[in-house]
Backbone as JSON, one array per atom type, in Angstrom:
{
  "sequence": "MAGRPKSFDNDTAIDAFVEVFWSRGYEATSIDHLQAAVGIKRGSFYGAFGNKENAFIAAMERYVEEVTKLVVGDLEQNPDPRAGLSGLLRQVGAFMTSNKGRGCLLLSAICAPPELCPDHAKKLQSMAEYVMIRIAGKASLLVEQSDRKMRMDADAIRAYMTSVLFGLNAMAKAGVDTESILLAAETAADFIEQA",
  "N": [[121.34, 110.87, 47.02], [123.86, 108.84, 44.43], [125.93, 106.14, 46.01], [129.32, 104.93, 45.71], [130.05, 103.47, 43.26], [129.44, 99.2, 43.37], [132.66, 97.06, 43.94], [133.0, 94.48, 43.6], [131.96, 90.91, 42.98], [128.84, 90.37, 43.97], [127.99, 87.08, 43.51], [130.18, 85.62, 43.26], [131.89, 86.37, 45.37], [130.37, 85.61, 47.5], [130.92, 82.89, 47.08], [133.66, 83.1, 47.6], [133.02, 83.25, 50.16], [131.76, 80.48, 51.2], [134.54, 78.68, 50.77], [136.16, 79.58, 52.77], [134.18, 79.82, 54.94], [133.99, 76.61, 55.2], [136.61, 76.08, 55.28], [137.52, 77.14, 57.49], [135.2, 76.99, 59.51], [132.35, 78.16, 61.08], [132.77, 79.84, 63.18], [135.64, 80.46, 64.02], [135.81, 81.74, 62.21], [135.97, 85.37, 61.04], [135.17, 88.03, 60.17], [137.2, 89.79, 59.11], [138.72, 87.74, 57.44], [136.88, 87.21, 55.92], [136.67, 89.57, 54.63], [139.01, 89.6, 53.53], [139.13, 87.22, 51.83], [137.52, 87.98, 49.55], [138.76, 89.97, 49.21], [138.17, 93.06, 49.8], [136.91, 96.4, 51.3], [135.6, 96.36, 55.05], [133.24, 97.88, 54.92], [132.3, 98.17, 52.57], [131.26, 95.27, 53.17], [129.94, 94.83, 54.99], [128.16, 97.02, 54.14], [126.98, 94.98, 51.85], [126.28, 92.57, 52.66], [125.94, 93.11, 55.7], [126.51, 91.38, 57.84], [128.44, 88.85, 59.87], [126.96, 86.29, 59.69], [124.71, 86.53, 58.12], [126.01, 86.57, 56.18], [127.36, 83.22, 56.39], [124.89, 82.38, 56.22], [124.39, 82.58, 53.31], [126.56, 81.68, 52.39], [125.78, 79.11, 52.82], [123.28, 78.7, 51.65], [124.64, 78.16, 49.21], [126.0, 76.47, 48.5], [124.02, 74.35, 49.36], [122.74, 74.7, 47.1], [124.58, 73.92, 45.25], [126.33, 71.84, 45.45], [124.96, 70.07, 47.64], [122.53, 69.23, 46.9], [122.97, 68.26, 44.13], [124.06, 65.81, 44.56], [122.38, 64.77, 46.18], [120.23, 64.98, 44.01], [120.64, 62.79, 42.13], [119.97, 60.57, 43.66], [117.55, 61.15, 44.14], [116.96, 60.84, 41.41], [117.25, 58.09, 40.83], [115.38, 55.22, 40.18], [115.87, 53.03, 41.36], [115.55, 52.67, 44.31], [117.15, 51.02, 46.42], [119.71, 51.1, 44.93], [119.86, 53.55, 44.75], [120.23, 54.47, 47.28], [122.29, 52.99, 48.3], [124.59, 54.22, 46.59], [124.15, 56.88, 46.94], [125.78, 56.5, 49.0], [127.85, 55.71, 48.32], [128.76, 57.89, 46.32], [129.1, 60.26, 48.4], [131.01, 59.34, 50.21], [133.63, 59.27, 48.42], [133.54, 61.87, 47.87], [134.23, 62.89, 50.21], [136.46, 62.1, 50.17], [137.63, 63.84, 48.64], [138.37, 66.47, 49.05], [139.72, 68.06, 50.59], [140.1, 67.03, 53.14], [138.43, 68.6, 54.67], [135.45, 67.68, 54.75], [132.42, 67.81, 54.88], [130.48, 70.76, 54.22], [127.54, 71.27, 55.31], [127.04, 68.75, 56.82], [128.84, 69.37, 58.92], [127.68, 71.48, 60.12], [125.51, 71.19, 60.9], [126.79, 69.14, 62.57], [128.24, 71.12, 64.73], [126.42, 73.22, 65.66], [126.78, 76.76, 64.41], [125.89, 79.53, 66.72], [122.96, 80.86, 65.84], [120.86, 83.87, 64.82], [117.47, 83.03, 65.39], [115.66, 82.85, 62.72], [117.69, 82.69, 61.39], [118.83, 80.09, 62.5], [116.39, 78.22, 61.64], [116.65, 78.47, 58.65], [119.15, 77.09, 58.83], [118.17, 74.73, 59.49], [116.48, 73.75, 57.76], [117.59, 73.54, 55.33], [119.11, 71.17, 56.36], [117.08, 69.22, 56.56], [115.99, 68.91, 54.37], [117.97, 67.23, 52.56], [117.65, 64.86, 54.57], [114.95, 64.15, 54.58], [114.6, 63.7, 51.96], [116.0, 61.18, 51.99], [115.01, 59.92, 53.67], [112.28, 59.26, 51.87], [113.3, 57.73, 49.96], [113.97, 55.64, 51.81], [111.61, 54.51, 52.56], [110.44, 53.59, 50.4], [112.29, 51.33, 49.18], [111.26, 50.31, 51.26], [108.58, 49.87, 50.77], [108.78, 48.56, 47.98], [110.4, 46.28, 48.4], [111.4, 42.79, 47.15], [112.24, 41.35, 48.94], [112.51, 39.66, 52.24], [112.72, 42.61, 54.73], [115.42, 43.29, 56.68], [115.72, 45.61, 58.32], [113.69, 48.61, 58.76], [111.69, 51.45, 57.3], [112.38, 53.47, 59.0], [114.86, 52.84, 60.7], [116.68, 52.2, 58.72], [116.99, 55.07, 57.27], [118.14, 56.21, 60.13], [120.52, 54.97, 59.71], [121.51, 55.44, 57.7], [121.82, 58.38, 57.6], [123.96, 58.03, 60.06], [125.77, 56.89, 59.17], [126.65, 59.14, 57.0], [127.28, 60.9, 58.54], [129.05, 59.83, 60.15], [131.18, 59.64, 58.13], [131.88, 61.88, 57.62], [132.53, 62.83, 59.38], [135.29, 60.98, 59.67], [136.49, 62.3, 57.53], [137.0, 64.99, 58.63], [138.98, 64.6, 60.55], [141.16, 63.64, 58.85], [141.45, 60.95, 58.49], [142.58, 58.37, 56.27], [142.32, 58.25, 52.39], [141.97, 55.03, 51.53], [140.44, 54.01, 53.65], [138.09, 55.67, 54.53], [137.12, 54.97, 51.68], [136.35, 52.62, 51.8], [135.04, 52.34, 54.2], [132.48, 53.68, 53.09], [131.95, 52.18, 51.39], [131.21, 49.44, 52.59], [128.73, 50.62, 53.53], [127.22, 50.51, 51.91], [127.33, 48.14, 50.3], [126.1, 47.36, 52.75], [123.77, 48.21, 52.56], [122.5, 47.48, 50.16], [122.41, 44.68, 50.5], [120.39, 44.57, 52.65]],
  "CA": [[122.67, 110.62, 45.9], [124.15, 107.8, 44.79], [127.16, 105.82, 46.36], [129.98, 104.16, 44.88], [129.76, 101.78, 42.44], [130.28, 98.28, 43.77], [133.73, 97.39, 43.15], [132.56, 93.47, 43.51], [130.57, 90.31, 42.27], [128.1, 89.31, 45.31], [127.83, 85.68, 43.11], [131.6, 85.49, 43.61], [131.96, 86.58, 46.89], [129.44, 84.15, 48.26], [131.65, 81.0, 46.07], [134.56, 82.5, 48.39], [132.89, 82.67, 51.9], [131.66, 79.25, 51.07], [135.45, 78.71, 50.74], [136.29, 80.1, 53.85], [133.59, 79.0, 55.93], [134.57, 75.58, 54.84], [138.03, 75.75, 55.57], [137.42, 77.84, 59.59], [133.97, 76.45, 60.52], [131.44, 79.75, 61.62], [133.14, 79.84, 64.69], [136.69, 80.49, 63.61], [135.98, 82.92, 61.08], [136.2, 86.72, 61.07], [134.74, 89.84, 59.25], [138.44, 89.89, 58.23], [138.95, 86.33, 56.86], [135.64, 86.96, 55.05], [137.17, 90.37, 53.61], [140.43, 89.1, 52.35], [138.73, 86.41, 50.65], [136.73, 88.61, 48.57], [139.15, 91.47, 48.74], [136.59, 94.14, 49.78], [136.78, 97.06, 52.52], [134.93, 96.57, 55.78], [132.57, 99.13, 54.44], [131.67, 97.3, 51.42], [131.09, 94.15, 53.5], [128.39, 95.59, 55.55], [126.36, 97.07, 53.12], [126.42, 93.68, 51.09], [126.12, 91.34, 54.0], [124.85, 92.89, 56.59], [127.22, 91.0, 59.13], [128.65, 86.94, 59.52], [126.17, 85.59, 60.8], [124.04, 86.8, 56.96], [127.15, 85.41, 54.81], [126.85, 82.13, 56.25], [123.79, 81.74, 55.58], [124.4, 82.49, 52.23], [127.14, 79.94, 52.13], [125.51, 77.78, 53.27], [122.6, 78.62, 50.56], [125.56, 78.46, 47.36], [126.57, 75.22, 49.62], [123.44, 73.34, 49.23], [122.27, 74.47, 45.36], [125.8, 73.36, 44.39], [126.86, 70.59, 45.98], [124.13, 68.92, 48.76], [121.69, 69.45, 45.7], [124.12, 67.59, 43.51], [124.44, 64.44, 45.52], [120.34, 64.33, 46.7], [119.82, 65.05, 42.58], [121.06, 61.69, 41.79], [119.7, 59.92, 44.53], [116.45, 60.86, 43.67], [116.89, 60.43, 40.19], [117.66, 56.83, 40.4], [114.49, 54.87, 40.21], [115.89, 52.03, 42.16], [115.86, 52.9, 45.85], [118.27, 50.28, 47.06], [120.81, 51.23, 44.11], [119.77, 55.24, 44.93], [120.92, 54.65, 48.61], [123.76, 52.94, 48.43], [125.05, 55.12, 45.26], [124.61, 58.22, 48.23], [126.74, 56.31, 50.51], [129.2, 55.97, 47.55], [129.34, 59.23, 46.53], [129.59, 60.7, 49.98], [132.55, 58.52, 50.26], [134.06, 59.78, 47.33], [133.45, 63.35, 47.99], [134.76, 63.22, 51.63], [138.0, 62.03, 49.97], [138.27, 64.7, 47.0], [138.12, 67.74, 49.37], [141.2, 68.29, 52.13], [139.66, 66.54, 55.15], [137.21, 69.61, 54.74], [134.4, 66.92, 55.04], [130.93, 68.17, 54.29], [130.1, 72.14, 54.93], [126.19, 71.3, 55.9], [126.81, 67.54, 58.13], [129.75, 69.95, 59.77], [127.38, 72.99, 60.39], [124.76, 70.35, 62.19], [126.94, 68.8, 64.02], [128.18, 72.03, 65.21], [125.74, 74.55, 64.93], [126.71, 77.95, 65.24], [124.22, 80.54, 67.1], [121.95, 82.12, 64.9], [119.4, 84.05, 65.28], [115.94, 82.27, 65.53], [115.55, 82.77, 61.04], [118.89, 81.82, 60.41], [118.72, 78.62, 63.05], [115.9, 77.73, 61.42], [117.07, 78.23, 57.85], [119.89, 75.93, 58.41], [118.13, 73.3, 59.89], [115.49, 73.52, 56.79], [118.01, 72.85, 54.21], [119.4, 69.92, 56.7], [115.56, 68.14, 56.31], [116.32, 69.04, 52.7], [118.71, 65.64, 52.71], [116.92, 63.68, 55.54], [114.0, 63.85, 53.86], [114.69, 62.77, 50.49], [116.73, 59.79, 52.45], [113.82, 59.31, 54.35], [111.81, 58.97, 51.19], [113.51, 56.34, 49.31], [113.84, 54.3, 52.37], [110.16, 54.25, 52.8], [110.23, 53.11, 48.82], [113.08, 50.38, 49.28], [110.78, 48.92, 52.32], [107.38, 49.32, 50.08], [108.81, 47.92, 47.25], [111.48, 45.32, 48.28], [110.52, 41.72, 46.32], [112.85, 40.5, 50.03], [111.95, 40.01, 53.61], [113.43, 43.51, 55.14], [115.94, 43.22, 57.88], [115.13, 47.2, 58.6], [112.3, 49.0, 58.22], [112.39, 52.24, 56.83], [113.11, 54.51, 60.11], [115.61, 52.13, 60.79], [117.55, 52.24, 57.06], [116.82, 56.3, 57.69], [118.92, 56.32, 60.66], [121.73, 54.12, 59.65], [122.14, 56.31, 56.6], [122.41, 59.2, 58.92], [124.78, 57.95, 61.15], [126.87, 56.62, 58.26], [126.48, 60.16, 56.34], [127.83, 61.56, 59.58], [130.71, 59.29, 60.29], [132.06, 59.77, 56.62], [132.67, 63.38, 57.27], [134.07, 62.67, 60.71], [136.8, 61.08, 59.17], [137.08, 63.04, 56.71], [137.79, 66.02, 59.43], [140.24, 63.77, 61.44], [142.18, 63.34, 58.17], [141.46, 59.58, 58.03], [142.95, 57.86, 54.97], [141.03, 57.92, 51.31], [141.09, 54.26, 51.31], [139.47, 53.78, 54.76], [136.79, 56.64, 53.98], [136.33, 54.63, 50.7], [135.72, 51.17, 52.29], [133.8, 52.58, 55.09], [131.18, 54.28, 52.74], [131.4, 50.28, 50.39], [131.0, 48.6, 53.55], [127.86, 50.74, 53.87], [126.42, 50.36, 50.95], [127.19, 47.15, 50.58], [124.95, 46.42, 53.91], [122.17, 48.43, 52.49], [122.29, 46.61, 49.41], [121.95, 43.24, 51.21], [119.12, 44.71, 53.22]],
  "C": [[123.52, 109.55, 46.19], [125.82, 107.13, 45.26], [128.12, 105.44, 45.49], [130.04, 103.61, 43.94], [130.23, 100.55, 43.41], [131.51, 98.03, 43.0], [133.53, 95.54, 43.38], [131.72, 92.7, 43.21], [129.9, 89.51, 43.32], [128.4, 87.69, 44.59], [129.67, 85.38, 43.55], [132.2, 85.45, 45.01], [131.31, 85.57, 47.96], [130.36, 83.0, 47.91], [132.62, 81.51, 47.3], [134.38, 82.79, 49.54], [132.55, 81.27, 52.12], [133.08, 78.3, 50.73], [135.82, 78.26, 52.58], [135.9, 79.13, 55.03], [133.73, 77.38, 56.48], [135.78, 75.07, 55.17], [137.8, 75.81, 56.96], [136.59, 76.98, 59.74], [133.75, 77.95, 60.88], [132.25, 80.26, 62.73], [134.77, 80.8, 64.66], [136.9, 81.66, 62.69], [135.24, 84.12, 61.36], [135.75, 87.57, 59.94], [136.14, 89.82, 58.31], [138.48, 88.74, 57.04], [138.12, 86.5, 55.82], [136.18, 88.46, 53.64], [138.0, 90.58, 52.71], [140.42, 88.41, 51.83], [138.34, 87.13, 49.25], [137.69, 89.67, 47.94], [138.62, 92.94, 48.83], [136.87, 94.65, 51.38], [135.47, 96.56, 53.3], [133.27, 97.41, 55.17], [131.48, 98.21, 53.98], [130.68, 96.12, 51.73], [129.87, 94.2, 53.86], [127.27, 95.97, 54.76], [126.04, 96.03, 52.28], [125.84, 92.89, 51.82], [125.44, 91.4, 54.6], [126.46, 92.51, 58.0], [127.72, 89.28, 58.32], [128.06, 86.26, 59.16], [124.75, 85.85, 58.82], [124.82, 85.79, 56.07], [127.15, 84.17, 54.86], [126.3, 81.4, 55.47], [124.0, 81.54, 53.92], [124.96, 81.96, 51.69], [126.47, 78.78, 51.54], [124.16, 77.37, 52.2], [123.2, 77.6, 49.5], [125.71, 77.09, 47.87], [125.87, 74.1, 49.28], [122.85, 73.49, 47.88], [123.2, 74.04, 45.3], [126.42, 71.88, 44.4], [125.57, 69.63, 46.98], [122.95, 68.54, 47.43], [122.13, 68.12, 44.35], [123.72, 66.32, 43.82], [123.22, 63.76, 45.61], [119.93, 64.02, 45.05], [119.9, 63.47, 41.95], [120.33, 60.67, 42.99], [117.9, 59.91, 44.33], [115.71, 60.76, 42.05], [117.04, 58.92, 39.82], [116.01, 55.74, 41.03], [114.22, 53.53, 41.16], [116.18, 52.27, 43.63], [116.95, 52.21, 46.65], [119.56, 50.93, 46.41], [120.57, 52.93, 44.33], [120.87, 54.98, 45.99], [122.05, 54.46, 48.86], [124.98, 53.52, 47.04], [125.22, 56.34, 46.08], [125.71, 57.7, 48.53], [128.5, 56.47, 49.7], [130.05, 57.09, 47.42], [129.88, 60.2, 47.6], [130.74, 60.58, 49.98], [133.64, 59.33, 49.58], [134.54, 61.53, 47.15], [134.28, 63.77, 49.15], [136.37, 63.11, 51.36], [138.9, 63.03, 49.21], [138.0, 66.31, 47.75], [138.68, 68.67, 50.8], [140.62, 68.36, 52.55], [139.08, 67.96, 55.41], [135.74, 69.07, 55.22], [133.61, 67.81, 54.32], [130.24, 69.98, 55.37], [128.71, 71.76, 56.1], [126.18, 70.22, 57.08], [127.79, 68.38, 58.95], [128.7, 71.52, 60.59], [126.18, 72.15, 61.13], [125.22, 69.86, 62.88], [127.24, 69.55, 65.26], [127.84, 73.31, 65.18], [126.01, 75.74, 65.09], [125.35, 78.79, 66.13], [124.35, 81.24, 66.42], [121.28, 82.42, 65.53], [118.27, 82.91, 64.9], [116.06, 81.66, 63.74], [116.26, 82.4, 60.51], [118.82, 80.47, 60.64], [118.16, 78.09, 61.97], [115.75, 77.36, 59.65], [118.28, 76.77, 58.04], [119.71, 74.32, 59.09], [116.88, 72.77, 58.55], [116.6, 72.7, 55.97], [119.03, 71.31, 55.28], [118.61, 68.61, 56.46], [115.64, 67.95, 55.03], [116.86, 67.81, 51.82], [118.05, 64.54, 53.35], [115.41, 63.33, 54.89], [114.05, 63.07, 52.33], [115.48, 61.16, 51.22], [115.61, 59.1, 52.94], [112.63, 58.23, 53.16], [112.17, 57.96, 50.61], [113.95, 55.32, 50.05], [112.8, 53.92, 52.49], [109.6, 53.33, 51.49], [110.7, 51.63, 48.84], [111.54, 49.72, 50.33], [109.44, 48.31, 51.26], [107.86, 48.52, 48.75], [109.79, 46.56, 46.8], [111.03, 43.89, 47.7], [111.88, 41.05, 47.98], [112.19, 40.56, 51.63], [113.29, 41.01, 54.52], [114.42, 43.48, 56.61], [115.88, 44.4, 58.68], [113.78, 48.06, 57.93], [112.82, 50.19, 57.96], [112.61, 53.52, 57.83], [114.67, 54.25, 60.41], [116.79, 52.48, 59.87], [117.8, 53.83, 57.59], [118.27, 57.05, 58.35], [120.17, 55.47, 60.91], [122.45, 55.16, 58.7], [122.71, 57.51, 56.98], [123.37, 59.11, 59.79], [125.97, 57.32, 59.94], [127.54, 57.94, 57.42], [127.86, 60.66, 57.38], [129.18, 60.64, 59.81], [131.77, 59.38, 59.1], [132.54, 60.83, 56.79], [133.22, 63.66, 58.93], [135.22, 62.17, 60.49], [136.94, 61.64, 58.59], [137.45, 64.55, 57.67], [138.67, 65.87, 59.77], [141.16, 63.16, 60.61], [142.27, 61.91, 58.08], [142.16, 59.48, 56.3], [142.18, 57.64, 53.79], [140.66, 56.28, 51.21], [140.21, 53.96, 52.22], [138.53, 54.66, 54.92], [136.43, 55.87, 52.62], [135.7, 53.22, 51.09], [134.58, 51.29, 53.34], [132.19, 52.81, 54.16], [131.35, 52.77, 51.74], [130.79, 49.49, 50.94], [129.37, 49.13, 53.5], [126.87, 50.45, 53.01], [126.6, 49.16, 50.22], [125.64, 46.45, 51.29], [123.36, 46.86, 53.2], [121.76, 48.02, 50.88], [122.08, 44.92, 49.42], [120.56, 43.53, 51.96], [117.74, 44.21, 52.9]]
}
């Protein structure tokens, strides 16, 4: 006996879940919030996603696919590692000022990781590593290709970039004004350009 046909689209639901988790955070999001965002009943939610944790991982995967990979894609495509890294900082600064004080969903999840089953925790960690590995690769390339004496080695550049990204995220989530966030990103980008 076939069940009732699904009355919603999974992709649309996952997009809605991204918005809910991004606005509320994992801990403050309930099944009721997720259901309301999609307009589905509890049984339909559980039938499609199983639980809140699965919905969160699906939302994180979508976010990484659509937002993070876009930002990192520009970094990877830039043949000049110095310009790629400084461009990433400017781009993240602009992004942080354009999303209503929500910061970055991925950086926020890394800062305050929700309690997830081991498989999901590992997936979240690999999403974070996706970004950090690319930054580390560009930092290594910058040190290798630099035509001047570097003030920092690749590990220091990676650590600096990471701290700036988390700092920009914290500024956005704290409601710091747009000008200050952009100034912080620009200052960090200038530092990389002169490293």
